[in-house]
PDB file of C-alpha atoms in Angstrom:
ATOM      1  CA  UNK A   1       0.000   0.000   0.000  1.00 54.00           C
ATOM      2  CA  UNK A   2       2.930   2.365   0.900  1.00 56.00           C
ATOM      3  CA  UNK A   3       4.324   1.362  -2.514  1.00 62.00           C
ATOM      4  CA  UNK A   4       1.099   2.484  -4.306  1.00 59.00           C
ATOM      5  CA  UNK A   5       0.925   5.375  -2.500  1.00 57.00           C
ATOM      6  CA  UNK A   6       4.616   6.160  -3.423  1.00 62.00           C
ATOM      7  CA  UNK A   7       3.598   5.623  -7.079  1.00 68.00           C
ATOM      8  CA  UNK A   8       0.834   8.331  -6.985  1.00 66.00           C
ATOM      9  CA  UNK A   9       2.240  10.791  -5.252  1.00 69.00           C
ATOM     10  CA  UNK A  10      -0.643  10.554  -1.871  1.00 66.00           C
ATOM     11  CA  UNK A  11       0.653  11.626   1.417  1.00 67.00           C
ATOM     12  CA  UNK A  12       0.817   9.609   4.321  1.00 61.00           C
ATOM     13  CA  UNK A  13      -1.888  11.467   6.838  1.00 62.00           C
ATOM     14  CA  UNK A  14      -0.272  10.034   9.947  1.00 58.00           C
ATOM     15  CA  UNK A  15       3.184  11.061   8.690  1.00 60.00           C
ATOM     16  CA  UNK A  16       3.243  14.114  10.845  1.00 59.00           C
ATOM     17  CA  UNK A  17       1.755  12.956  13.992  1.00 60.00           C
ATOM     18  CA  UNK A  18       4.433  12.804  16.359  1.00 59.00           C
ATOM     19  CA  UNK A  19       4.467   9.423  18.300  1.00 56.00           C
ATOM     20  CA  UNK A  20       3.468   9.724  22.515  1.00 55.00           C
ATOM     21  CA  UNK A  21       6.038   9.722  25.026  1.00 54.00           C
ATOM     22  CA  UNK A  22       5.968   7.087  27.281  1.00 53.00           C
ATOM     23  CA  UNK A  23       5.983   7.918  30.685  1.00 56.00           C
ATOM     24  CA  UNK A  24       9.027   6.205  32.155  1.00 57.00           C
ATOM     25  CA  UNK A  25       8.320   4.134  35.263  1.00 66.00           C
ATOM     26  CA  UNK A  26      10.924   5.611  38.087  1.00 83.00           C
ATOM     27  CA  UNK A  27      13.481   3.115  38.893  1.00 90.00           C
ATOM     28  CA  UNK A  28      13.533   2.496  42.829  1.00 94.00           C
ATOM     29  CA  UNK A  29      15.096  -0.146  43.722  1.00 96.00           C
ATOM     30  CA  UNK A  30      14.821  -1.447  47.695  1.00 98.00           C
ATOM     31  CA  UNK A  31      18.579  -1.359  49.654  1.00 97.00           C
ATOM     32  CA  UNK A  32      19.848  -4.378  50.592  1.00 97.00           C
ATOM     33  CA  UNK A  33      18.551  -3.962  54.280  1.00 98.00           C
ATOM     34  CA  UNK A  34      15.130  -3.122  53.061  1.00 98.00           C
ATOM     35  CA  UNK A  35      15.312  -6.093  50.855  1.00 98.00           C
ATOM     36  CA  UNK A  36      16.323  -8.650  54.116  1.00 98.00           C
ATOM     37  CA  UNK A  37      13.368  -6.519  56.058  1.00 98.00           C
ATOM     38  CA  UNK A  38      10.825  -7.447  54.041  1.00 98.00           C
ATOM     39  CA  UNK A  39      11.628 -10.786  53.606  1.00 98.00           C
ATOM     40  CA  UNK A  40      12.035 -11.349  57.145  1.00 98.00           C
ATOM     41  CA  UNK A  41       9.068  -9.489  57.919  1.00 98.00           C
ATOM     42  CA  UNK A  42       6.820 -11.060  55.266  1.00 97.00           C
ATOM     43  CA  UNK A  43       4.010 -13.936  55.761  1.00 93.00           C
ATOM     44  CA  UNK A  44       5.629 -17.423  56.083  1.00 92.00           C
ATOM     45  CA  UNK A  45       3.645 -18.653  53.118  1.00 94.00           C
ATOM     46  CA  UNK A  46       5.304 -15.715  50.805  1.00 97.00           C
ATOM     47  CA  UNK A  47       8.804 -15.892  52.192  1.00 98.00           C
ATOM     48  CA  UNK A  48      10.493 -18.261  49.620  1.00 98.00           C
ATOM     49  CA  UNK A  49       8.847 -16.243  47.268  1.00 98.00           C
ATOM     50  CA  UNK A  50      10.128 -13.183  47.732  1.00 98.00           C
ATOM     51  CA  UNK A  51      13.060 -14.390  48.229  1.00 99.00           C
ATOM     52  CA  UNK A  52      13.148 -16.021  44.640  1.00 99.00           C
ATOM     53  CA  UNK A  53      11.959 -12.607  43.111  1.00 98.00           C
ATOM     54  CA  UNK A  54      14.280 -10.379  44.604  1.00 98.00           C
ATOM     55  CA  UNK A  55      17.318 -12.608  43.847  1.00 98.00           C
ATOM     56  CA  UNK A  56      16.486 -13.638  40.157  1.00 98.00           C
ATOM     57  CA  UNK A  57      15.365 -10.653  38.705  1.00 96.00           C
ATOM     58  CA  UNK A  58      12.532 -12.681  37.134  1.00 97.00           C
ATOM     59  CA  UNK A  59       9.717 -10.476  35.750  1.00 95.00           C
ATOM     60  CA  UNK A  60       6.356 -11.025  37.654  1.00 95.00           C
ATOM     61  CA  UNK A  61       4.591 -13.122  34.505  1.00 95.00           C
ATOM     62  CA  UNK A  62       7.887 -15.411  34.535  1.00 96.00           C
ATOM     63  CA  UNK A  63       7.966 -15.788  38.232  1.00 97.00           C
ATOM     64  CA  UNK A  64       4.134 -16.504  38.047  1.00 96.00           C
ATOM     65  CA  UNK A  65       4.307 -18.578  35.137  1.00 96.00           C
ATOM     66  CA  UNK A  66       7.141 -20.605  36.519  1.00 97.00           C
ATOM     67  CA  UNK A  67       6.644 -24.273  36.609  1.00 98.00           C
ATOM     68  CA  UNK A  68       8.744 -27.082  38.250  1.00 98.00           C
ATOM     69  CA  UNK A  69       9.559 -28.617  34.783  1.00 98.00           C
ATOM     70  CA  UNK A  70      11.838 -25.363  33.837  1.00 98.00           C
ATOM     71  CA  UNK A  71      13.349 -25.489  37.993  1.00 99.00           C
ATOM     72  CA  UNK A  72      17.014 -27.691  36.848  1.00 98.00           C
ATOM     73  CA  UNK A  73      18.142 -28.302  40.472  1.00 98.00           C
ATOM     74  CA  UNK A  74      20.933 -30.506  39.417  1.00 98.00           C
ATOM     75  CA  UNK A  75      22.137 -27.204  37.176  1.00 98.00           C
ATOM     76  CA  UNK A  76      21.238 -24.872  39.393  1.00 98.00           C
ATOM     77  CA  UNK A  77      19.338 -22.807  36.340  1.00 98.00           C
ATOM     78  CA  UNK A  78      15.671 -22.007  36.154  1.00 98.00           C
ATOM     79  CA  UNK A  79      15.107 -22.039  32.892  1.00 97.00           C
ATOM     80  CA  UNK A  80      12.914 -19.138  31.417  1.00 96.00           C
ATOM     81  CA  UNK A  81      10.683 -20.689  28.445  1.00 94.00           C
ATOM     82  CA  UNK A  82       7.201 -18.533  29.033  1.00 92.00           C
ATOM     83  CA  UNK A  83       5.832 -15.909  31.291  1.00 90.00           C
ATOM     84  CA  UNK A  84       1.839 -15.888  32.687  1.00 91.00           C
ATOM     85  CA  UNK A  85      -0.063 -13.034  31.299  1.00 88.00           C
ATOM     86  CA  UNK A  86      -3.587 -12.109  31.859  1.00 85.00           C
ATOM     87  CA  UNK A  87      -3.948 -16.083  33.306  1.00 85.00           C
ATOM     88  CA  UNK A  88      -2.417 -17.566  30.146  1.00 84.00           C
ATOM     89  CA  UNK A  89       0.758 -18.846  29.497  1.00 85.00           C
ATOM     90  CA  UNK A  90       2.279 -17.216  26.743  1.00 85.00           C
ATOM     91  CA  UNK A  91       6.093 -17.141  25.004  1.00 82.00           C
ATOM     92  CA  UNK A  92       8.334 -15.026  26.634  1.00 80.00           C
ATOM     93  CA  UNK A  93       8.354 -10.936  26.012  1.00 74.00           C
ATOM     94  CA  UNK A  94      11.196 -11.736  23.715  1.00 77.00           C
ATOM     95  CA  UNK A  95      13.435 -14.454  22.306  1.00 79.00           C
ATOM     96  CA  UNK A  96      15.959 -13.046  24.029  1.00 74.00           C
ATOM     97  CA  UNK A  97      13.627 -13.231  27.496  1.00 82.00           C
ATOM     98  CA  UNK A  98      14.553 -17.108  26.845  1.00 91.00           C
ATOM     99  CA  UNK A  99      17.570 -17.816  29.348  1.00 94.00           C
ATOM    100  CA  UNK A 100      18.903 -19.566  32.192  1.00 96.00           C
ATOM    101  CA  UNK A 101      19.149 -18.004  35.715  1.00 96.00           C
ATOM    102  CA  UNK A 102      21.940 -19.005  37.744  1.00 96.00           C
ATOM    103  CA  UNK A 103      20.537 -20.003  41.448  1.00 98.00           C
ATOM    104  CA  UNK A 104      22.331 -18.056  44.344  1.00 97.00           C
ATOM    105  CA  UNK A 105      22.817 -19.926  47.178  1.00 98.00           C
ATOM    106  CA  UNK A 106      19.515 -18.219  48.820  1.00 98.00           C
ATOM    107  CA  UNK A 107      17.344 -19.007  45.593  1.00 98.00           C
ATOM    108  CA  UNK A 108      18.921 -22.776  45.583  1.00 99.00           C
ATOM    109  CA  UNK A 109      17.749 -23.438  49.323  1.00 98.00           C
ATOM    110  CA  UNK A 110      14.509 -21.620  48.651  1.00 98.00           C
ATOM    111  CA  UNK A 111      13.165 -23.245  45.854  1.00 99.00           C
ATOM    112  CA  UNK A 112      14.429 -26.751  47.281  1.00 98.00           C
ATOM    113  CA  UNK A 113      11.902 -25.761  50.049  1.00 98.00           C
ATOM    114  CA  UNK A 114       9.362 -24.536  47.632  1.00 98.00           C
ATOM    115  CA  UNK A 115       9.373 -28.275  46.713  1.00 98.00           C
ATOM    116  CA  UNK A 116       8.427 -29.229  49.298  1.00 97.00           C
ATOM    117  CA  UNK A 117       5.243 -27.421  49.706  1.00 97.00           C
ATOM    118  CA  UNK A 118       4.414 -27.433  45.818  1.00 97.00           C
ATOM    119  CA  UNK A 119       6.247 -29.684  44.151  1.00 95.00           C
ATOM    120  CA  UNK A 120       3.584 -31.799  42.919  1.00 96.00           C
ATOM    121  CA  UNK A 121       1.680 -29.371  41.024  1.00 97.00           C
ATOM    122  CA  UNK A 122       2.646 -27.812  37.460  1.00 97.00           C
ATOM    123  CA  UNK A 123       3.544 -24.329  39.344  1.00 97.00           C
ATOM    124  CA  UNK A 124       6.329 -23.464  41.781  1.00 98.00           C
ATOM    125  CA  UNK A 125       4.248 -20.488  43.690  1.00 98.00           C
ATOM    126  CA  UNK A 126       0.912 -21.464  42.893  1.00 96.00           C
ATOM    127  CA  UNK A 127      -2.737 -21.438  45.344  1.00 94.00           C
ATOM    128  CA  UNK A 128      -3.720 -24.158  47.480  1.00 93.00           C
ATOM    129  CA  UNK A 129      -5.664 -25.536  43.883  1.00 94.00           C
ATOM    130  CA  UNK A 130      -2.993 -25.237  41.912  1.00 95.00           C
ATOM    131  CA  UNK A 131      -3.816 -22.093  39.982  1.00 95.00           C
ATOM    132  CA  UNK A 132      -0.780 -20.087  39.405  1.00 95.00           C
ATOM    133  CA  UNK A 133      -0.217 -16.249  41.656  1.00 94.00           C
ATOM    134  CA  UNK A 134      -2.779 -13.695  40.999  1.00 94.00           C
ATOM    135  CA  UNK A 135      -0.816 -10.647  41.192  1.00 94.00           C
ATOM    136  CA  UNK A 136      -3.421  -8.168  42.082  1.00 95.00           C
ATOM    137  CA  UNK A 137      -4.468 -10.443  44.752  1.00 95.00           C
ATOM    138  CA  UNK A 138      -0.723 -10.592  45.880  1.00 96.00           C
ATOM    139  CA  UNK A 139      -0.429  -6.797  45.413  1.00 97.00           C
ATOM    140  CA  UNK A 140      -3.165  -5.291  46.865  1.00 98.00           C
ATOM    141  CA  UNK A 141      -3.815  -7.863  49.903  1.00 97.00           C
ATOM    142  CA  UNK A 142      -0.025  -8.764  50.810  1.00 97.00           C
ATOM    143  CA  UNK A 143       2.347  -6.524  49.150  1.00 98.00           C
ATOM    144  CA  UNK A 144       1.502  -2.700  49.389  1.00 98.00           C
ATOM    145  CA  UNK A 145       0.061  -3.794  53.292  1.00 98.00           C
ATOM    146  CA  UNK A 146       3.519  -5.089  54.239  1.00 98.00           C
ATOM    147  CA  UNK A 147       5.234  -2.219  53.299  1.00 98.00           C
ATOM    148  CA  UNK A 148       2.580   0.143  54.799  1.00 98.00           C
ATOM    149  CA  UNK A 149       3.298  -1.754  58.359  1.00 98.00           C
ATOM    150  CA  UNK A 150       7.288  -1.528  57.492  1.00 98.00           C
ATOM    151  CA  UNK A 151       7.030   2.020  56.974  1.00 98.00           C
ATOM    152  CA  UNK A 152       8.278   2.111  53.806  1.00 98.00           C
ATOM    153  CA  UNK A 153       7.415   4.174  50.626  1.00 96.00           C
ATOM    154  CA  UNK A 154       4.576   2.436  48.540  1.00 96.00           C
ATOM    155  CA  UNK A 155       6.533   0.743  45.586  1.00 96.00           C
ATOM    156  CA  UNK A 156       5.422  -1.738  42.419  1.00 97.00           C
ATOM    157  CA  UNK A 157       6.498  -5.561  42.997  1.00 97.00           C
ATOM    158  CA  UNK A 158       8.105  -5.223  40.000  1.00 96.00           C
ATOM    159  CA  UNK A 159      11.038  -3.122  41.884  1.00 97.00           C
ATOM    160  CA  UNK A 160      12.317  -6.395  43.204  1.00 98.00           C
ATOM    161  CA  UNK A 161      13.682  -6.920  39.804  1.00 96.00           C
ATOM    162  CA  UNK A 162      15.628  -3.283  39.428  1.00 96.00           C
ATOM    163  CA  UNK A 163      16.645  -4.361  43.552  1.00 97.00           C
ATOM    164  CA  UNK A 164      18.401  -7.617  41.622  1.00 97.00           C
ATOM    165  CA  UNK A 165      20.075  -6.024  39.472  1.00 96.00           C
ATOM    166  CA  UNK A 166      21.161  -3.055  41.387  1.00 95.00           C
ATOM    167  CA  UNK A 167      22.482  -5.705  44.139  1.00 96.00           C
ATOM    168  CA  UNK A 168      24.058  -7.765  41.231  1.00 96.00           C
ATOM    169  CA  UNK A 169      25.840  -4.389  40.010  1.00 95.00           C
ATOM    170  CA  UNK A 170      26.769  -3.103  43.375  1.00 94.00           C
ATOM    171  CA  UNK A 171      28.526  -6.525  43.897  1.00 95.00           C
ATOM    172  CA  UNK A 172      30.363  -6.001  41.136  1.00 95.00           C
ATOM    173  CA  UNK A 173      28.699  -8.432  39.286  1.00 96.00           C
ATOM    174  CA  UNK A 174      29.618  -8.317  35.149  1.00 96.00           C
ATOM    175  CA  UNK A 175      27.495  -6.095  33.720  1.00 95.00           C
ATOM    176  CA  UNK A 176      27.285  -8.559  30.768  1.00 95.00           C
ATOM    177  CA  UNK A 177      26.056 -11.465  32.996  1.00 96.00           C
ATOM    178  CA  UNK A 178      23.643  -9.270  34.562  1.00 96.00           C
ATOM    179  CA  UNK A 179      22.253  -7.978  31.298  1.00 95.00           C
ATOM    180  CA  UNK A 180      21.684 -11.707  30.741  1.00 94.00           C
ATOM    181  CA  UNK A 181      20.428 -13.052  33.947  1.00 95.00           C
ATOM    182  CA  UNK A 182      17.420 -10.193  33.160  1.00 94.00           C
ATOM    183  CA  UNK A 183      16.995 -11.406  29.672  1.00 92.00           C
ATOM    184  CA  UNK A 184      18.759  -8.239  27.925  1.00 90.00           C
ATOM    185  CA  UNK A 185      20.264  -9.216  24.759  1.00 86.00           C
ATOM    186  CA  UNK A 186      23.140  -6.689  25.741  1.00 88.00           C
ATOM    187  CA  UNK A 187      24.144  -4.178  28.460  1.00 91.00           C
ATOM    188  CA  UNK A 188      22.103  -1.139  26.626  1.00 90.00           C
ATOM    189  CA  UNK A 189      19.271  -1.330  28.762  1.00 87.00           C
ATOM    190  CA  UNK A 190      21.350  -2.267  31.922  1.00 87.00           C
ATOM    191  CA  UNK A 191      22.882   0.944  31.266  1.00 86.00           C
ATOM    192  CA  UNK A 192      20.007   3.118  30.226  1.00 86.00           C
ATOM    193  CA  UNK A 193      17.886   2.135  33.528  1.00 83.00           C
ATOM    194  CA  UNK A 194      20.625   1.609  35.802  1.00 77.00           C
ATOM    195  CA  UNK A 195      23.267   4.415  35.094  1.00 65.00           C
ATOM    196  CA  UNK A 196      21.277   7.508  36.161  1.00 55.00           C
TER     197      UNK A 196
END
């Protein structure tokens, strides 16, 4: 169409509509001693949890659409293959979302206990039927209420991941393998969100 457009000499009518601007979601990560309040503070039933999404760096759909068949214990690797969205398992955000996360320590032991409590259904954090997370349910009724008792600023679940990976970097963890562990296919966006 563009082609025969081209060919008559017709304007494109959207051509000079300039595109939105995004609003950028503010990057605010927890410190490392907010990070071991919460989990420490947190309900029993959520504490492996957390601790699995604020030492991965998993996104919320590929924490919540985590299943036992992608947890390689012998590896110590979860592998990423598809994320939960809207209730639905889907392919990851983007091929290069596909990876494998190295297990800390903390992950390792957490997951091994996650096992215990879950291990024979399809999800690793999953309801008492099954059913993976809800994350409104886990937002509004356990989240933002833990940090309101904790005193602490009112922030998305999804800063657990920019906690990771400001903990990874403060470490002085390779930017490279961080970049990868979050399923960047470089270090551009490391550095874009993380160098200001």
């Amino acid at each position: 169409m563009a082609d025969a457009a081209d060919q008559f000499g017709f304007t494109n009518p959207a051509e000079r509509i300039k595109r939105l601007k995004q609003r950028r979601i503010d990057i605010l990560p927890f410190s490392f001693a907010e990070t071991r309040l919460i989990i420490s503070t947190i309900r029993e039933d959520y504490r492996l949890y957390l601790i699995v999404r604020f030492f991965t760096g998993l996104r919320t759909g590929e924490l919540h659409g985590l299943q036992w068949k992608y947890v390689d214990f012998e590896r110590r690797q979860i592998l990423v293959r598809e994320t939960l969205v809207r209730g639905n398992v889907e392919y990851t955000k983007t091929d290069g979302s596909q990876r494998e996360i190295t297990m800390s320590e903390p992950v390792y032991e957490a997951l091994l206990a996650q096992r215990q409590r879950t291990g024979q259904q399809d999800y690793v954090f999953c309801t008492a039927n099954g059913s993976p997370l809800d994350n409104d349910n886990f937002t509004n009724r356990v989240w933002y209420p833990l940090l309101r008792h904790l005193g602490l600023d009112a922030r998305r679940p999804y800063q657990t991941r920019h906690t990771c990976a400001t903990l990874w970097l403060a470490a002085g963890e390779n930017p490279e393998w961080v970049a990868r562990q979050l399923g960047h296919c470089d270090t551009t966006m490391l550095f874009k969100t993380y160098s200001r």
